PDB file of C-alpha atoms in Angstrom:
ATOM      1  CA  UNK N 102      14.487  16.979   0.311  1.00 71.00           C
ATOM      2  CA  UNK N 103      10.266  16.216   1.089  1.00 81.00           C
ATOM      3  CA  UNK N 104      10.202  16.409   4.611  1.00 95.00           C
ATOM      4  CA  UNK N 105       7.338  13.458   5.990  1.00 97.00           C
ATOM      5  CA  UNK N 106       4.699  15.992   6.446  1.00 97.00           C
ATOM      6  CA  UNK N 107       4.784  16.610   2.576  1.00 97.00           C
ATOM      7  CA  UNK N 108       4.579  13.127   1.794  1.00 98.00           C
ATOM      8  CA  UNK N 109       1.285  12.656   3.961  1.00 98.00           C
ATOM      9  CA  UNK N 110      -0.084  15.798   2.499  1.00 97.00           C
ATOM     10  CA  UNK N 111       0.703  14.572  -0.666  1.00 97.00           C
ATOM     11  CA  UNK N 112      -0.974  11.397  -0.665  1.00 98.00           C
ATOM     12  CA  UNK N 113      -4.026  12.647   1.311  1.00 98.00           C
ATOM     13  CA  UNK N 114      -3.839  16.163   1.521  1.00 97.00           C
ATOM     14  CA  UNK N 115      -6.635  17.336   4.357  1.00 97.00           C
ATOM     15  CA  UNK N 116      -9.363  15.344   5.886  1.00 97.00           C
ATOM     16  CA  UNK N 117     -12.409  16.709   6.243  1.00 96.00           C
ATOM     17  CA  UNK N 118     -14.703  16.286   9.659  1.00 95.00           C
ATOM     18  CA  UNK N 119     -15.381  12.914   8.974  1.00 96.00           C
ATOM     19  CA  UNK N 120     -11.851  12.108   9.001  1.00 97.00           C
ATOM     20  CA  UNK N 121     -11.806  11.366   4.851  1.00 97.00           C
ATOM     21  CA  UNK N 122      -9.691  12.984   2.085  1.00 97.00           C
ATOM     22  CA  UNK N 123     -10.883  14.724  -1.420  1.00 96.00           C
ATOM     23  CA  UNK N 124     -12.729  12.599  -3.348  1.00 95.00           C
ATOM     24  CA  UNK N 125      -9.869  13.694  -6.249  1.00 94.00           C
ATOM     25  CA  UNK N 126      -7.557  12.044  -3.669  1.00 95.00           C
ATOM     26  CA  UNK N 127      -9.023   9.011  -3.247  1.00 96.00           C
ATOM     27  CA  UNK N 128      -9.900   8.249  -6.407  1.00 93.00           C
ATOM     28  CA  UNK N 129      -6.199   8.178  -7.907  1.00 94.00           C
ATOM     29  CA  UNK N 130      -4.638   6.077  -5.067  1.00 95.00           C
ATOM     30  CA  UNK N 131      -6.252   2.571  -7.004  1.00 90.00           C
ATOM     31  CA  UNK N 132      -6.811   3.682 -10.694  1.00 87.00           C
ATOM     32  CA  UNK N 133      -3.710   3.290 -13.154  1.00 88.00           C
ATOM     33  CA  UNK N 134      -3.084   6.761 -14.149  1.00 91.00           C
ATOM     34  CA  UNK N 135      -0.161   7.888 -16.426  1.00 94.00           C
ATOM     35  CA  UNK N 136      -0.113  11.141 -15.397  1.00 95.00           C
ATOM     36  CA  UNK N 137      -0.169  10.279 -11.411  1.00 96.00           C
ATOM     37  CA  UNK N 138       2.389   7.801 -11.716  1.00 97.00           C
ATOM     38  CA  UNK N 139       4.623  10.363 -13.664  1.00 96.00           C
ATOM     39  CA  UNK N 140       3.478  12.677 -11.272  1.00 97.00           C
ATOM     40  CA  UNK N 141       4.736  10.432  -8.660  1.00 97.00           C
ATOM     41  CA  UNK N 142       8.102   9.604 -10.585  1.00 97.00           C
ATOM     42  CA  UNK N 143       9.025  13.210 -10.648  1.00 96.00           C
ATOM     43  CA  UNK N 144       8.831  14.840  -7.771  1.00 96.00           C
ATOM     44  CA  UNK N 145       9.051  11.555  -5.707  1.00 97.00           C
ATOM     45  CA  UNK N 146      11.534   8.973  -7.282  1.00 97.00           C
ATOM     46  CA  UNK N 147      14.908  10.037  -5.105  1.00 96.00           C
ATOM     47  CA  UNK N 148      13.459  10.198  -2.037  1.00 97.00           C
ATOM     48  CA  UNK N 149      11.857   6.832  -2.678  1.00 98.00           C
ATOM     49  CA  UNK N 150      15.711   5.616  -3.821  1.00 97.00           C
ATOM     50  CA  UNK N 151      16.568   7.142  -0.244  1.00 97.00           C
ATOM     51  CA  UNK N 152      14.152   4.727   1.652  1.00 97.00           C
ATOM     52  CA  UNK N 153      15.221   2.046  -0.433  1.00 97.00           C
ATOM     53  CA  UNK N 154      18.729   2.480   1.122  1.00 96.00           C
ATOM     54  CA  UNK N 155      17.433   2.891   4.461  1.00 95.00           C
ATOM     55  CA  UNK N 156      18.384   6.783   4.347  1.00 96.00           C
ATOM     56  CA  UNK N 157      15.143   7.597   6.242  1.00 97.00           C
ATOM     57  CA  UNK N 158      15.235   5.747   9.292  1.00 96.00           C
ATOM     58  CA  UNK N 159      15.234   8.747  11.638  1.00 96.00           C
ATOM     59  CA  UNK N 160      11.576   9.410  10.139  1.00 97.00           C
ATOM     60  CA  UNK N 161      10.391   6.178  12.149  1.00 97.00           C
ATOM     61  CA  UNK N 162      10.454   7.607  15.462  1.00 95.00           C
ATOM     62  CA  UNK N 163       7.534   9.797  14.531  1.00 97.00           C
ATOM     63  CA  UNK N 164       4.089   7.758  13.503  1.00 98.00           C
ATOM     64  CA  UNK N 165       3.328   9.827  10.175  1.00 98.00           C
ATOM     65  CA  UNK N 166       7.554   9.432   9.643  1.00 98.00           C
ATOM     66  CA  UNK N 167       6.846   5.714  10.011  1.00 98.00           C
ATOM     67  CA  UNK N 168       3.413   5.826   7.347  1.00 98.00           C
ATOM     68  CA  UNK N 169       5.618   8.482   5.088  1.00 98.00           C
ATOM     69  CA  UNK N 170       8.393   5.793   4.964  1.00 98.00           C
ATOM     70  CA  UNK N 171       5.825   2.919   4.362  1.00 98.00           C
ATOM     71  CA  UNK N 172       4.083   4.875   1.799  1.00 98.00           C
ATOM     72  CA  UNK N 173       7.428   5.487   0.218  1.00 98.00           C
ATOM     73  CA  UNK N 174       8.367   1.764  -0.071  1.00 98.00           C
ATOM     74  CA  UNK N 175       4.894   0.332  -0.765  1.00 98.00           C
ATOM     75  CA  UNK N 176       2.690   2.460  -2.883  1.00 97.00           C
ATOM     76  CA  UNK N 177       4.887   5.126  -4.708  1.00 98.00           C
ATOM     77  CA  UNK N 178       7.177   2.064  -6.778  1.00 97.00           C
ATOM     78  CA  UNK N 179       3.977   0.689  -7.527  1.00 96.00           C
ATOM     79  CA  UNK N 180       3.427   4.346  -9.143  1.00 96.00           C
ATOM     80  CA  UNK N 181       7.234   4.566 -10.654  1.00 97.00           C
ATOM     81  CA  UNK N 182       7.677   1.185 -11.920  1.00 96.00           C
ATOM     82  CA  UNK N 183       3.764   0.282 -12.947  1.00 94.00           C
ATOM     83  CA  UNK N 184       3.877  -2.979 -15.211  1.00 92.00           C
ATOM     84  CA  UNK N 185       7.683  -3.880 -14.279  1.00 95.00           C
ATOM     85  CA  UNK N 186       9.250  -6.324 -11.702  1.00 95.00           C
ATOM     86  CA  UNK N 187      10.595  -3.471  -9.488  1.00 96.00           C
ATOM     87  CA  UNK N 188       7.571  -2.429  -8.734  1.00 96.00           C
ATOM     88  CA  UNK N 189       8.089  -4.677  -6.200  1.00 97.00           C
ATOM     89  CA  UNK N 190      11.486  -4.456  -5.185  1.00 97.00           C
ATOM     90  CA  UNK N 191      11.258  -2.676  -1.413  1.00 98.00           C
ATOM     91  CA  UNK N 192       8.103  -4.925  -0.541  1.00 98.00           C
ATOM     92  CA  UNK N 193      10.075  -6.541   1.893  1.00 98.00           C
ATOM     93  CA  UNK N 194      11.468  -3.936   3.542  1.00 98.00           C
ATOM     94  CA  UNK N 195       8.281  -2.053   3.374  1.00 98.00           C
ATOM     95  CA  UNK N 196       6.974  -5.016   5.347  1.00 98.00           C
ATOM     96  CA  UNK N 197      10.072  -5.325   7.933  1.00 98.00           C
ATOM     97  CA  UNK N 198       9.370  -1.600   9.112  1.00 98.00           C
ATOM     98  CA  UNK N 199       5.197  -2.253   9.122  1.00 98.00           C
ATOM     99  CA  UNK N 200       5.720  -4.877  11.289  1.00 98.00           C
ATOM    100  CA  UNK N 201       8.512  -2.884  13.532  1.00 98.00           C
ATOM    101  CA  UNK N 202       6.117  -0.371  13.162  1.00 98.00           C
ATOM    102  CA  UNK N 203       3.083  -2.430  14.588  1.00 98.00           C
ATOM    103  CA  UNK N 204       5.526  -3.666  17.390  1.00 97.00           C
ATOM    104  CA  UNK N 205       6.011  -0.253  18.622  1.00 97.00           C
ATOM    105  CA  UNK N 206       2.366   1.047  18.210  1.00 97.00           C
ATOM    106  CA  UNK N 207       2.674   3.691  15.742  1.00 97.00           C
ATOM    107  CA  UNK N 208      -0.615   2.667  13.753  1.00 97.00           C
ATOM    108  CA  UNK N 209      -2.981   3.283  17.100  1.00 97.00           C
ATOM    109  CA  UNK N 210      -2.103   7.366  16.942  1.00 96.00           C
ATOM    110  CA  UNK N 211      -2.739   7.542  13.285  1.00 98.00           C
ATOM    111  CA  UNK N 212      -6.084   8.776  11.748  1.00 98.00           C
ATOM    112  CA  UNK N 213      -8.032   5.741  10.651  1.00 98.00           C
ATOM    113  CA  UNK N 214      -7.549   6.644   6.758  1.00 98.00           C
ATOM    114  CA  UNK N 215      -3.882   6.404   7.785  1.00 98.00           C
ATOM    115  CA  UNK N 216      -3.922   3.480   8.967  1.00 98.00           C
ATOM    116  CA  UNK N 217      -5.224   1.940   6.568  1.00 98.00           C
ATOM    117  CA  UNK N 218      -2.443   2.532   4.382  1.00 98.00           C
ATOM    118  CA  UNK N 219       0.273   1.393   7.187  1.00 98.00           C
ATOM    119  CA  UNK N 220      -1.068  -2.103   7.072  1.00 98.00           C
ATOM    120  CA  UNK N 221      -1.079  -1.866   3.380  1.00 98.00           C
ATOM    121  CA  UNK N 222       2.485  -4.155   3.680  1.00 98.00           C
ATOM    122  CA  UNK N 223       0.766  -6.978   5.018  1.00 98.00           C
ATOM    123  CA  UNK N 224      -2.039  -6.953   1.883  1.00 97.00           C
ATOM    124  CA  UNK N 225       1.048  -7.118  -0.589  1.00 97.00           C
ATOM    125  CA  UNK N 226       2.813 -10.220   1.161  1.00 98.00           C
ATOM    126  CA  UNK N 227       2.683 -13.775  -0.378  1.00 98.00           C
ATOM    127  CA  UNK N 228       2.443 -14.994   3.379  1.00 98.00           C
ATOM    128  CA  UNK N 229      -0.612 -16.170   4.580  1.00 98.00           C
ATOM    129  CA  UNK N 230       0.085 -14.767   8.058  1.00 98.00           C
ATOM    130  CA  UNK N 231       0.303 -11.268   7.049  1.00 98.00           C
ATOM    131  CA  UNK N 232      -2.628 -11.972   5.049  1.00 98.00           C
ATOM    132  CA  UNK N 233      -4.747 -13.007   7.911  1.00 98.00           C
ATOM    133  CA  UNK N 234      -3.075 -10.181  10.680  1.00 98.00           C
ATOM    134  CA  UNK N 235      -3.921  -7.686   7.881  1.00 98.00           C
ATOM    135  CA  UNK N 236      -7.767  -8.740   7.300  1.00 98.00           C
ATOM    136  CA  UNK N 237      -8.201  -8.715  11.055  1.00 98.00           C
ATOM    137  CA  UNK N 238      -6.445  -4.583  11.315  1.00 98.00           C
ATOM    138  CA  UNK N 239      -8.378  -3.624   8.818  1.00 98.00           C
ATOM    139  CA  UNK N 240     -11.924  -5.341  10.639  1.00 98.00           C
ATOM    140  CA  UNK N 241     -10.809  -3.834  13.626  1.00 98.00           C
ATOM    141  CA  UNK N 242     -10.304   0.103  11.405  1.00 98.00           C
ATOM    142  CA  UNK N 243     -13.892  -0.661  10.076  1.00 98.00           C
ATOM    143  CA  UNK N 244     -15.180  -1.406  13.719  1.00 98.00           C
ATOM    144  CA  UNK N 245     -13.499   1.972  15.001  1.00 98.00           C
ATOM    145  CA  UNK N 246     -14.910   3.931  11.949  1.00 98.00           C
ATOM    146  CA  UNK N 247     -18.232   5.977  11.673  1.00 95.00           C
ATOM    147  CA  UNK N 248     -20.246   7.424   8.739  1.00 94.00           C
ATOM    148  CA  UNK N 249     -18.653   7.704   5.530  1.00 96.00           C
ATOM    149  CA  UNK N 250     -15.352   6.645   7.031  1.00 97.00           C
ATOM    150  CA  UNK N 251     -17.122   3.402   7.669  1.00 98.00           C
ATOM    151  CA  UNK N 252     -18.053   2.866   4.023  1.00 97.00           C
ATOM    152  CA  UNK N 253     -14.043   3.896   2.807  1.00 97.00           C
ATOM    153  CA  UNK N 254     -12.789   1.207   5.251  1.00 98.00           C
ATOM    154  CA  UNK N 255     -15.166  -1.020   4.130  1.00 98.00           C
ATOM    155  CA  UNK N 256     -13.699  -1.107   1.007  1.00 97.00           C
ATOM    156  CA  UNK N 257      -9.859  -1.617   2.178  1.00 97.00           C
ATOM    157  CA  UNK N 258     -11.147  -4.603   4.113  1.00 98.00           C
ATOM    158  CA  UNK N 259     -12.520  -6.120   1.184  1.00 97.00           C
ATOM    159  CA  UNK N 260      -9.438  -5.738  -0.741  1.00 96.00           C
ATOM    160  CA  UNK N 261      -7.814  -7.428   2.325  1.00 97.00           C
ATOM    161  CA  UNK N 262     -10.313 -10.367   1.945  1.00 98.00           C
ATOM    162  CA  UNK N 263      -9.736 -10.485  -1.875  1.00 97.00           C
ATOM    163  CA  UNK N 264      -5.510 -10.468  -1.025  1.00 97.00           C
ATOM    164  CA  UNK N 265      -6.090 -12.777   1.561  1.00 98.00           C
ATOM    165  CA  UNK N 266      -7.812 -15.030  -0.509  1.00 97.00           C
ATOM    166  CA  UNK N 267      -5.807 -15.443  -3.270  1.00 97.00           C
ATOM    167  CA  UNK N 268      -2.300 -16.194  -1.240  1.00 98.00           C
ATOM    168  CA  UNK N 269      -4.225 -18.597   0.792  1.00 98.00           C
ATOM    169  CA  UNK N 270      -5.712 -20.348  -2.269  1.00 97.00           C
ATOM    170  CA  UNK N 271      -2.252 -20.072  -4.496  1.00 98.00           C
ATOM    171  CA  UNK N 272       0.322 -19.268  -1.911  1.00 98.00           C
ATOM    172  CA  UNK N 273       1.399 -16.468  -3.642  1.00 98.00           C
ATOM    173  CA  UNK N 274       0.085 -13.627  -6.450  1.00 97.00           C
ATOM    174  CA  UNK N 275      -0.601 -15.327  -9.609  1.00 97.00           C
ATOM    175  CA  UNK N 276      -0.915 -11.729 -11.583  1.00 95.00           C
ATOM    176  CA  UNK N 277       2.653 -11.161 -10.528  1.00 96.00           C
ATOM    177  CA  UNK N 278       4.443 -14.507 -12.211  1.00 96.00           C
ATOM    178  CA  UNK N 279       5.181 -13.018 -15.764  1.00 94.00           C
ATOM    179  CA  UNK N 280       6.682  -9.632 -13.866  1.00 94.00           C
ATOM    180  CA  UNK N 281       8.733 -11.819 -11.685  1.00 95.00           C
ATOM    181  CA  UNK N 282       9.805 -14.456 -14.231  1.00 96.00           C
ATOM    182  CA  UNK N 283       7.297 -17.052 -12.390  1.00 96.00           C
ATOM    183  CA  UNK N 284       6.470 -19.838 -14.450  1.00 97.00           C
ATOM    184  CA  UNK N 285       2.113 -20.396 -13.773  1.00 97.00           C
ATOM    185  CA  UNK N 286       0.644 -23.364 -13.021  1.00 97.00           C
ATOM    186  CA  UNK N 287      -2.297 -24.759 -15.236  1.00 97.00           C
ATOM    187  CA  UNK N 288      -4.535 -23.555 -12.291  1.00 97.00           C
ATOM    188  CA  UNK N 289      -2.696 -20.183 -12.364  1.00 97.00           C
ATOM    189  CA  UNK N 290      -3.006 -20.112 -15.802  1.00 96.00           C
ATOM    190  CA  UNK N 291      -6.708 -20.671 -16.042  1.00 96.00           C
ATOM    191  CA  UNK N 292      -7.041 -18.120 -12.930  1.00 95.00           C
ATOM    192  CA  UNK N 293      -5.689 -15.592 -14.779  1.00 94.00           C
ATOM    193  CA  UNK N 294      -7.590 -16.468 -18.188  1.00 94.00           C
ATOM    194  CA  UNK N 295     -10.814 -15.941 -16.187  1.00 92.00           C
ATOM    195  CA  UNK N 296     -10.076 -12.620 -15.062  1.00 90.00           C
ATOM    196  CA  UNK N 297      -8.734 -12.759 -11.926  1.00 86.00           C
ATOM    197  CA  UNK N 298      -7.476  -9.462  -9.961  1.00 84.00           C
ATOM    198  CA  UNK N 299      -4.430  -7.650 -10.806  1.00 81.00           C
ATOM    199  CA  UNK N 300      -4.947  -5.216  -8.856  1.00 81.00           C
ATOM    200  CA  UNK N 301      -3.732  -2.520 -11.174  1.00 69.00           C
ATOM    201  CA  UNK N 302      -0.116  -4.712 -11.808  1.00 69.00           C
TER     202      UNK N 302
END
């Protein structure tokens, strides 16, 4: 089995003196890729059924265990099960441990690219609360960050914003209804005729 140091190499191998990974890395953690989620699917998809049963909690007593745990729950399913309802399956765990996680101050001894991606939780709930805690972590990561950093945590915030936006104006993910069996409302419905985010689901 992956130990948590192969996870976090995995997903963003080594930073360079700025504190930001490979452009190559980067670039596939947003962009719907066949080959990365397969990728993903086969050399990832029992450890992620481990986490799902909660077979990794003595990773959380480390900060990168915590962030390889999170990263286990919330991005790699999104990878595995790309276009299907369990994509979202371990989203609430995912956010249970992030906000244990928060409680107990893991995030603050993370690299700033890191932490970016253990508040990632928050930007998936359909509660405005976590919405509005994650916009103000990721403010605070762009705040902290210098340089190129600066501009890469730029663009998590905006996501944020974007996520933030939508739950507040729909209480929930309109892009995820036909996934989850949702009936849309007409403004849903019209939303979603116009283009709005998916956000790669």
């Amino acid at each position: 089995m992956f130990s948590w140091e192969e996870v976090l190499y995995f997903w963003f191998g080594e930073l360079d003196d700025d504190g930001v990974p490979a452009t190559e890395l980067r670039q596939r953690w947003f962009q719907a890729s066949r080959s990365f989620d397969w990728e993903i699917r086969r050399r990832f998809f029992s450890l992620v059924l481990v986490a799902s049963e909660n077979g990794l909690e003595s990773w959380r007593d480390e900060p990168g265990g915590a962030l390889a745990e999170l990263l286990l729950l919330d991005q790699f399913p999104r990878n595995i099960h790309r276009g299907r309802a369990m994509a979202f399956d371990a989203d609430p765990q995912a956010l249970k441990n992030c906000l244990a996680g928060l409680e107990r101050g893991h995030d603050v001894t993370l690299p700033l690219i890191q932490r970016a991606f253990f508040f990632m939780p928050l930007q998936h709930s359909e509660k405005l609360t976590h919405q509005e805690r994650g916009v103000a972590l990721y403010e605070q990561l762009v705040a902290l960050a210098d340089g190129r950093l600066k501009d890469v945590l730029r663009s998590f915030h905006q996501s944020a914003v974007s996520h933030r936006d939508i739950v507040a104006r729909f209480g929930r993910f309109p892009h995820r209804n036909r996934l989850l069996g949702r009936r849309s409302t007409p403004e849903e419905e019209g939303y979603l005729r116009d283009g709005g985010p998916a956000f790669g689901q």
